[in-house]
Short mmCIF file of C-alpha atoms and ligand atoms in Angstrom, two decimals:
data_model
loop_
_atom_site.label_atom_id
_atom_site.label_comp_id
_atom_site.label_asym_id
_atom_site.label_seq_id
_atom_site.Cartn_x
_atom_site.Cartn_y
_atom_site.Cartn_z
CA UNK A 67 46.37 -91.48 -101.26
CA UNK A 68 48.65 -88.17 -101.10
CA UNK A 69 47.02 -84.69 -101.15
CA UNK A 70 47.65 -81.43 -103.26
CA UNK A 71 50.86 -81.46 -104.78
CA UNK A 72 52.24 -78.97 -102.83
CA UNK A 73 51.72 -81.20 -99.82
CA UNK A 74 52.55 -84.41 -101.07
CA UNK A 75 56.52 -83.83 -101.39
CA UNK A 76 59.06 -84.03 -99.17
CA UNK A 77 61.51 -81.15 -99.29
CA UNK A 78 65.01 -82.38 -100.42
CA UNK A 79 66.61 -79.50 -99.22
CA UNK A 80 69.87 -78.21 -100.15
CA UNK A 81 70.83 -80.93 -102.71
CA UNK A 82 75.11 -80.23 -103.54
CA UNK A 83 74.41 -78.86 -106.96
CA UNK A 84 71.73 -76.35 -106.06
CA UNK A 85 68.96 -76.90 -108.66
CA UNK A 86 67.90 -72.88 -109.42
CA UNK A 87 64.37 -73.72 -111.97
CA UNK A 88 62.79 -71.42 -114.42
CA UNK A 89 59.05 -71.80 -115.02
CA UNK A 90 58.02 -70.65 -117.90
CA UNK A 91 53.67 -70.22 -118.21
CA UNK A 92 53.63 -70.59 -114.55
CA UNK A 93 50.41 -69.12 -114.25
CA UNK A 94 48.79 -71.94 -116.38
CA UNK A 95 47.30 -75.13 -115.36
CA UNK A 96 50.09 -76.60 -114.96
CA UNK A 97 52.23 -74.21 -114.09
CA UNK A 98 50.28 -73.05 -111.07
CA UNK A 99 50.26 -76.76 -109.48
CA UNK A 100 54.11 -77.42 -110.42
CA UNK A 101 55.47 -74.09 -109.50
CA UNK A 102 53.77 -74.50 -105.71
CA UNK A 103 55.35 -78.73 -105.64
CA UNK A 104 58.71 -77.20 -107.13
CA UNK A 105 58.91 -74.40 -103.70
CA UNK A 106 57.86 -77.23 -101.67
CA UNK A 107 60.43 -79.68 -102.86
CA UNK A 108 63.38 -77.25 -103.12
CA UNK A 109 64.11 -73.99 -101.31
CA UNK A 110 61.24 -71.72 -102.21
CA UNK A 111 64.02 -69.11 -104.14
CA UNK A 112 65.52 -71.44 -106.16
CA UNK A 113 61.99 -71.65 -108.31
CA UNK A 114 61.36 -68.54 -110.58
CA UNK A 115 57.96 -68.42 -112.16
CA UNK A 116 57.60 -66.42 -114.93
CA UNK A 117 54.60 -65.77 -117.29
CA UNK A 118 53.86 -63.65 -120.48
CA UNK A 119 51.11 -62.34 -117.90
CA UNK A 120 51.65 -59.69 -114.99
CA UNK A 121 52.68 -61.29 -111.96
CA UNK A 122 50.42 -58.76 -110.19
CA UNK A 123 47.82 -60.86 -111.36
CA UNK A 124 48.77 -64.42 -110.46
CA UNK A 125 51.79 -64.91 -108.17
CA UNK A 126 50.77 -63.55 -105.17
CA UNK A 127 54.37 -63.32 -102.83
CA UNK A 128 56.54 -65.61 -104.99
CA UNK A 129 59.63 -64.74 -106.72
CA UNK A 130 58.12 -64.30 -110.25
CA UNK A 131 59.03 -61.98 -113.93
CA UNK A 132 56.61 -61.37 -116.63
CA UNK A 133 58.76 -63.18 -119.24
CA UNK A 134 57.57 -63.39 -123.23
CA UNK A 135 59.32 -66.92 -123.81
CA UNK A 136 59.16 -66.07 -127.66
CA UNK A 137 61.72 -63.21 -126.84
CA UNK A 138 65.22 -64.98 -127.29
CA UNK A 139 67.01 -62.25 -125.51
CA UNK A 140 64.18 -61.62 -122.50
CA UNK A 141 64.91 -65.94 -122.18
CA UNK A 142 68.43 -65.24 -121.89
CA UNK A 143 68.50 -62.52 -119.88
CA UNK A 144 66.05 -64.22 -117.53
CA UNK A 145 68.08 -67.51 -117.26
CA UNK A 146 71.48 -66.10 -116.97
CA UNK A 147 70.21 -63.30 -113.97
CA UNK A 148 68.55 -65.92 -112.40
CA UNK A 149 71.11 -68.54 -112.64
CA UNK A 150 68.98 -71.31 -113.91
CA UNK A 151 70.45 -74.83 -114.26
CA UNK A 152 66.74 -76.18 -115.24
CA UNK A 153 63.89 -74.64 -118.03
CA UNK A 154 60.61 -75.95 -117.11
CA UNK A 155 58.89 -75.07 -120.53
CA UNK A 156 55.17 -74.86 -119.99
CA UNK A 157 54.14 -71.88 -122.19
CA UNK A 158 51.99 -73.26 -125.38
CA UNK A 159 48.39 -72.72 -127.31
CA UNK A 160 45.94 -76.12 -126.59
CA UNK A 161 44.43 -78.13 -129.20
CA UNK A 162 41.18 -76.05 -129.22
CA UNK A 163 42.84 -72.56 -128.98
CA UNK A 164 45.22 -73.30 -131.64
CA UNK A 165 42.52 -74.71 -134.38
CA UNK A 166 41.05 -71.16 -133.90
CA UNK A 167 44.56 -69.49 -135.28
CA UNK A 168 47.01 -72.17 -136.35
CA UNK A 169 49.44 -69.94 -137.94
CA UNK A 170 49.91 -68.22 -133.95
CA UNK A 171 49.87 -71.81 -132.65
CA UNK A 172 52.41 -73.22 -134.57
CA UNK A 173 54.79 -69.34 -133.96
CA UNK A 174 54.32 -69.73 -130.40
CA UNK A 175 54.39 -73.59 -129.84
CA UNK A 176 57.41 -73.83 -132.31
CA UNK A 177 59.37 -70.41 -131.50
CA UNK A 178 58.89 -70.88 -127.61
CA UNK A 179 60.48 -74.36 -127.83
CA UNK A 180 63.51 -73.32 -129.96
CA UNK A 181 64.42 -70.57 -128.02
CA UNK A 182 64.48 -72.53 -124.61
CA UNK A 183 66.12 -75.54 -126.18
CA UNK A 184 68.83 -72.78 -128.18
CA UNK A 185 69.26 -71.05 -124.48
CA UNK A 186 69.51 -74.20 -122.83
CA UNK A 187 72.05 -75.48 -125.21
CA UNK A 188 74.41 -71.95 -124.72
CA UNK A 189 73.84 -72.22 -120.59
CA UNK A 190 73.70 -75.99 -119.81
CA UNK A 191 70.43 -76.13 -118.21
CA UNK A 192 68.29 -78.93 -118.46
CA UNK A 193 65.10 -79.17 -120.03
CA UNK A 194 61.51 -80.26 -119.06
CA UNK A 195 58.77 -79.46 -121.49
CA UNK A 196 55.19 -81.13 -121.86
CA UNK A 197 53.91 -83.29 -124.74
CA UNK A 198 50.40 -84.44 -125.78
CA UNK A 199 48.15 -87.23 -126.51
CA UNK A 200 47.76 -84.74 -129.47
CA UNK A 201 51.21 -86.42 -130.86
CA UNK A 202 48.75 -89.30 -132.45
CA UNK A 203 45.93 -89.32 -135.33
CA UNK A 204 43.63 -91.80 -136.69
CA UNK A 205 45.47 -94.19 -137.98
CA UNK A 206 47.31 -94.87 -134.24
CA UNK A 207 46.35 -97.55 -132.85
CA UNK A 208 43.60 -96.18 -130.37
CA UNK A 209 43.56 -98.47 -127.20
CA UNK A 210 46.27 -98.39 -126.11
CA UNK A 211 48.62 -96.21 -128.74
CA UNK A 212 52.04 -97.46 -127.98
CA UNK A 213 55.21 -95.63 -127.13
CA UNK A 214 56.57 -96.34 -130.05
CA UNK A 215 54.17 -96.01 -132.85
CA UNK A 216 52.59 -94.10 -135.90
CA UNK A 217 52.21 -90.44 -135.02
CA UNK A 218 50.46 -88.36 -137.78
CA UNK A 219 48.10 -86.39 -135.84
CA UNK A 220 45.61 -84.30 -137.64
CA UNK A 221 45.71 -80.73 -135.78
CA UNK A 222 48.11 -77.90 -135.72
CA UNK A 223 48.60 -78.27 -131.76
CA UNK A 224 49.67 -82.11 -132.58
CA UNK A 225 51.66 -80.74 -135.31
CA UNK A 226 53.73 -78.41 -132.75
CA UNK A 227 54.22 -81.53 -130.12
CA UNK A 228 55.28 -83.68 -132.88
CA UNK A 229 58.09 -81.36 -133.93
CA UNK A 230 58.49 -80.42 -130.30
CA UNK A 231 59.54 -84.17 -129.53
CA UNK A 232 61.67 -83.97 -132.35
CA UNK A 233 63.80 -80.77 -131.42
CA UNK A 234 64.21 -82.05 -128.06
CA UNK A 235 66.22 -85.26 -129.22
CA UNK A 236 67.91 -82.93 -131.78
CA UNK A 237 69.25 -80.36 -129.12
CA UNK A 238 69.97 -83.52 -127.24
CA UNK A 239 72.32 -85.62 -129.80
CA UNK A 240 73.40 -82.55 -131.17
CA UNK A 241 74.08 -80.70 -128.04
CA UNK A 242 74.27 -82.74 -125.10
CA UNK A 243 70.66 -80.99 -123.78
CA UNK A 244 68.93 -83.36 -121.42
CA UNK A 245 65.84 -82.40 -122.28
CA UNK A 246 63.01 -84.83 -120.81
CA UNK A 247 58.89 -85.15 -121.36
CA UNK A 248 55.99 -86.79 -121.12
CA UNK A 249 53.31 -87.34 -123.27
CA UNK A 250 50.53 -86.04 -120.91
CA UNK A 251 46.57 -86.94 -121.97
CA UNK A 252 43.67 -84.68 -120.57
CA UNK A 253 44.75 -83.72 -116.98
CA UNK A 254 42.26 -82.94 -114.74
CA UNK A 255 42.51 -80.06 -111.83
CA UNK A 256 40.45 -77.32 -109.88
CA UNK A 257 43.57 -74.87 -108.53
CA UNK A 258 44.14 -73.13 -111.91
CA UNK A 259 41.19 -73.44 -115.16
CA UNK A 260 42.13 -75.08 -118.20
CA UNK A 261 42.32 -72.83 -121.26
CA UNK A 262 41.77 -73.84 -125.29
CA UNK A 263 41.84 -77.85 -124.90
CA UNK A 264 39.65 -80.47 -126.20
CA UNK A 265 39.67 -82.36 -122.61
CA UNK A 266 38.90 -79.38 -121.07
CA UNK A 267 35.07 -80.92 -120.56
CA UNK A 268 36.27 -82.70 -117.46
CA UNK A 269 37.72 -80.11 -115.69
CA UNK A 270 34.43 -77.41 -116.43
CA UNK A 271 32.22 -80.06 -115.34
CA UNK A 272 33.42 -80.22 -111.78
CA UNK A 273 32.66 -76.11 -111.34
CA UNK A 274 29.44 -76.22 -113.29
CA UNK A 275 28.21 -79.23 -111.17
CA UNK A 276 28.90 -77.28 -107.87
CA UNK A 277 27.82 -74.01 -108.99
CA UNK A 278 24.98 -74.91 -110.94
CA UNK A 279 24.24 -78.73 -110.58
CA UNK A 280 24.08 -79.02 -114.48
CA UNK A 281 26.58 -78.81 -117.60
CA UNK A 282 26.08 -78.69 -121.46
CA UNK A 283 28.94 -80.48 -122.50
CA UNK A 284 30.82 -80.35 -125.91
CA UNK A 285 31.27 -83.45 -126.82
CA UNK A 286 29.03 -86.95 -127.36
CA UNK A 287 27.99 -88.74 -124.15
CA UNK A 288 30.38 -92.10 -125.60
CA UNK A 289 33.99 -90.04 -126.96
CA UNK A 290 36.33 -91.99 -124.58
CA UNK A 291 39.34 -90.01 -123.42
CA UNK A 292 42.43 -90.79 -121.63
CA UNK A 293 42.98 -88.11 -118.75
CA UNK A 294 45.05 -87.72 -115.57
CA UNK A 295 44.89 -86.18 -112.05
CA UNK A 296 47.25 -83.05 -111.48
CA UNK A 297 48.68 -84.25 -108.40
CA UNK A 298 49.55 -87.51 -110.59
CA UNK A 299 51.16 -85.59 -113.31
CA UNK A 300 52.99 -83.14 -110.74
CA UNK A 301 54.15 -85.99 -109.62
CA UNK A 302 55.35 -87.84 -112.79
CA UNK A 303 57.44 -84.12 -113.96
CA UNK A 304 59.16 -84.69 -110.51
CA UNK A 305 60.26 -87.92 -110.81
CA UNK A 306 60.88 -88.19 -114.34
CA UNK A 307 63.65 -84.93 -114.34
CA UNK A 308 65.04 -86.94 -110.90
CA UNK A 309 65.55 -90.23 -112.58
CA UNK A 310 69.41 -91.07 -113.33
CA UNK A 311 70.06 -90.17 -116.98
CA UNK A 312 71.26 -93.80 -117.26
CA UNK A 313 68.10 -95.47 -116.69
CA UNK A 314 66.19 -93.87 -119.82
CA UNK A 315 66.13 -95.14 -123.65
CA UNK A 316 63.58 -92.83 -124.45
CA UNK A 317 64.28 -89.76 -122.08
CA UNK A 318 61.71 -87.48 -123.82
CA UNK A 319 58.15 -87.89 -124.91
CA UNK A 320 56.99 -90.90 -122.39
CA UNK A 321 53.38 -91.95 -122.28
CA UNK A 322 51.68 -91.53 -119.38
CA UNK A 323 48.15 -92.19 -118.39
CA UNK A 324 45.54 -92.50 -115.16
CA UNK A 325 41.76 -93.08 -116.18
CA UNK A 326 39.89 -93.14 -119.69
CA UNK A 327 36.32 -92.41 -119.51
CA UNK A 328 33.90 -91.05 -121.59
CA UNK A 329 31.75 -87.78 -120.68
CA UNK A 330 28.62 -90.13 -119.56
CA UNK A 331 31.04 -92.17 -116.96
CA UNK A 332 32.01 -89.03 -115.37
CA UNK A 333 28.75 -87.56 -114.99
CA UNK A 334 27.92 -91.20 -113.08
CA UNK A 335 30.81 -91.01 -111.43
CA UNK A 336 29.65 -87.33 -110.12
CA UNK A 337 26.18 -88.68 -109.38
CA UNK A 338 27.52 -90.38 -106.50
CA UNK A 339 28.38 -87.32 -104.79
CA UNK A 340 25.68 -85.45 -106.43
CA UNK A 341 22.78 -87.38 -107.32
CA UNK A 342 20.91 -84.68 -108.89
CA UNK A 343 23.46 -83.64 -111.26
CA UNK A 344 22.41 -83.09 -114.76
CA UNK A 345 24.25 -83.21 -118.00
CA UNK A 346 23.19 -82.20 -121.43
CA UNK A 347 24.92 -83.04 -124.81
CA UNK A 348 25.54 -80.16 -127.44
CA UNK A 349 28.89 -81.39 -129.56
CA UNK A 350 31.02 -78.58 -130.79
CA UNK A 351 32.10 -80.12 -134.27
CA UNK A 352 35.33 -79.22 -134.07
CA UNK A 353 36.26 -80.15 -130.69
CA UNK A 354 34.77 -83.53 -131.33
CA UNK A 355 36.72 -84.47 -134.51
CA UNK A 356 39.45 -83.52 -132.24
CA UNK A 357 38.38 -85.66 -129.09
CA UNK A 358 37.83 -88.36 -132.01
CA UNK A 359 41.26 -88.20 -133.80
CA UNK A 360 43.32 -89.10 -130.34
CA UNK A 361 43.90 -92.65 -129.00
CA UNK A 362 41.55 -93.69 -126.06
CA UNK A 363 44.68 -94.85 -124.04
CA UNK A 364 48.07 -94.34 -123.97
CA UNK A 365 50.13 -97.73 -123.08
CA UNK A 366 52.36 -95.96 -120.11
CA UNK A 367 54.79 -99.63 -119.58
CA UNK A 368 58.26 -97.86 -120.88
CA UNK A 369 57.50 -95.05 -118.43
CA UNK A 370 56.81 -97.75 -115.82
CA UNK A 371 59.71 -100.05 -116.53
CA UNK A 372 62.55 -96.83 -117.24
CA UNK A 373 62.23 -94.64 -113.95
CA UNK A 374 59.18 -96.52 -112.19
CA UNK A 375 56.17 -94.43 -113.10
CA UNK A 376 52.54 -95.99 -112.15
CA UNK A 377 49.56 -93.43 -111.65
CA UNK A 378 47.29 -93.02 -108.45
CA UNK A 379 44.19 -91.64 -108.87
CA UNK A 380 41.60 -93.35 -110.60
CA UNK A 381 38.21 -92.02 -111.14
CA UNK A 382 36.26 -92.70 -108.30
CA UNK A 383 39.04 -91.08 -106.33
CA UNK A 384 39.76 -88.18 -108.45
CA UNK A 385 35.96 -87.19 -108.65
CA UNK A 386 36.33 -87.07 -104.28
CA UNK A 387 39.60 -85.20 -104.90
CA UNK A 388 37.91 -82.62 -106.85
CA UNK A 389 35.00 -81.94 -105.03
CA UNK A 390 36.88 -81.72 -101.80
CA UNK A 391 39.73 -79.04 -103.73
CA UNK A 392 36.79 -77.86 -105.36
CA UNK A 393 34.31 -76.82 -102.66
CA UNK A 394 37.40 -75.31 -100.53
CA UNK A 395 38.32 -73.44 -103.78
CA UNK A 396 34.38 -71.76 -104.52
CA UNK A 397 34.56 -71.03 -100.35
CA UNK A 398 38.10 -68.94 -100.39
CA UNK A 399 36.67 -66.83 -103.86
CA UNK A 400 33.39 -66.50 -101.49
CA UNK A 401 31.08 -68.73 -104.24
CA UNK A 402 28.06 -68.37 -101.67
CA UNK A 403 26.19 -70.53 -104.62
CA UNK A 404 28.09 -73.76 -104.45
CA UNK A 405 26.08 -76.48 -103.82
CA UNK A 406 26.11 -79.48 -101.26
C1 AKB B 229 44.21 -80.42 -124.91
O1 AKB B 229 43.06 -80.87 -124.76
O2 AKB B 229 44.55 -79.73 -125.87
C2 AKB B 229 45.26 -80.79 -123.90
C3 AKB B 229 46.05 -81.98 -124.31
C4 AKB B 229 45.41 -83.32 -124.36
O3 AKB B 229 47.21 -81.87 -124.60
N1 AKB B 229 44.66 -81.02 -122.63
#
């Protein structure tokens, strides 16, 4: 089993066409983990993390601009000073977040997009930009949804990553963009918090368990979800913008998936590292009709059979993962209360 993601690459080194990547949202959950595999995999200055936050507050010593990706201009400017040949658009409200103000969800989800794609399309960089479980609704066939299937998803954050699949083919037939993504479910992390999603739930847990050996969790004890470890998504960005253009028929919006369990499996699963570990159950109704309008399982075999992808971590080995990142994590910040 590989390590962090910043560990688990191999540096490529100078390749003959330097790659020079923008990050934009680096100082997500995402973002965080993918900007430290990008340095690692490529020269350290040819990644430029930027963020609609201060740098001051999250990038430490690395090369990184506070950049408001729904500023067409600031995008322009940034790409063109920078020299970017590749947009790694991360910037976007979650499923949770953007119930609260859809209107804001859909002008930054939607505006964000365009303006990398429209940038992209003037420069000739390439594209990478996340989609969601959130793509399906209801009436998707649950377990597993298909690649190819019925997506009518009922929230305003599946709404945006419908129409951001779309405008990514669009700028691509249109405009020669390569612009490549993956359908990511819940992913699950401890370097950076998650922020506004429904799967959030299994990445609060792990920090709740540790520093308080309990969590009240917002959904029902049975809502089975489809999630994925960072280092396995990391992973699947990499090798998905790597793979020879001639080996994908779908080149944007691939399913990908690692574990599906259900809030009550994962508080098991945490038992065995911490067998006094208690969880409560307090559903947040919205969050739950959200949790209960997504497929259990994405089918990831086109992602498997097009450029080779096949997850590593299952649960029992993410749940070690985490409580090893975890308890190294609450030591640095000086969390004298987490537990054994
Ligand atoms: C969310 O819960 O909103 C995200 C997602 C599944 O895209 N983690």
């Amino acid at each position: 089993m590989f390590g962090p993601p910043a560990r688990r690459f191999q540096r490529v080194g100078h390749l003959p066409h330097m790659k020079r990547i923008l990050i934009t949202g680096a100082a997500g959950q995402i973002g965080t983990e993918l900007s430290a595999a990008l340095r690692t995999r490529y020269e350290p200055e040819t990644v430029l993390a930027t963020d609609i936050r201060n740098p001051a507050e999250w990038a430490g010593a690395y090369h990184a601009e506070e950049l408001d990706s729904l500023d067409t201009r600031a995008v322009r400017g940034a790409v063109e000073r920078f020299g970017a040949t590749e947009i790694f658009h991360l910037a976007a409200v979650l499923s949770a977040a953007a119930e609260q103000d859809p209107a804001r969800a859909y002008r930054i989800n939607m505006g964000t997009l365009l303006n990398v794609l429209q940038v992209a399309a003037e420069t000739g960089c390439r594209v990478f930009t996340p989609s969601s479980i959130a793509v399906f609704g209801p009436e998707t066939p649950s377990d597993p949804a298909p690649q190819s299937t019925l997506q009518r998803p009922t929230t305003m954050y599946g709404v945006t990553k419908v129409a951001g699949e779309l405008l990514c083919d669009y700028y691509h037939t249109r405009f020669g963009v390569d612009a490549r993504g993956l359908r990511f479910p819940g992913l699950v992390s401890y370097t950076a918090p998650a922020g506004g999603g429904t799967t959030d739930y299994a990445v609060d847990i792990f920090r709740c368990a540790l520093t308080e050996g309990r969590y009240t969790c917002f959904l029902k004890p049975d809502t089975r979800m489809d999630m994925l470890y960072m280092p396995d998504a990391i992973r699947a960005i990499v090798e998905l913008m790597e793979a020879p253009s001639e080996a994908l028929v779908h080149r944007n919006a691939f399913n990908v998936t690692g574990m599906h369990f259900t809030p009550a499996e994962l508080a098991d699963a945490i038992r065995v590292h911490m067998p006094d570990f208690e969880i409560v159950y307090e559903p947040d109704p919205l969050r739950q009709a959200i949790a209960d309008s997504w497929p259990a399982r994405l089918d990831d075999s086109e992602a498997f059979e097009q450029w080779g992808w096949r997850a590593e971590y299952g649960l029992p080995d993410m749940v070690a993962d985490m409580f090893r990142g975890l308890r190294s994590q609450l030591a640095r910040e000086g969390s004298g209360s987490a537990r054994r």
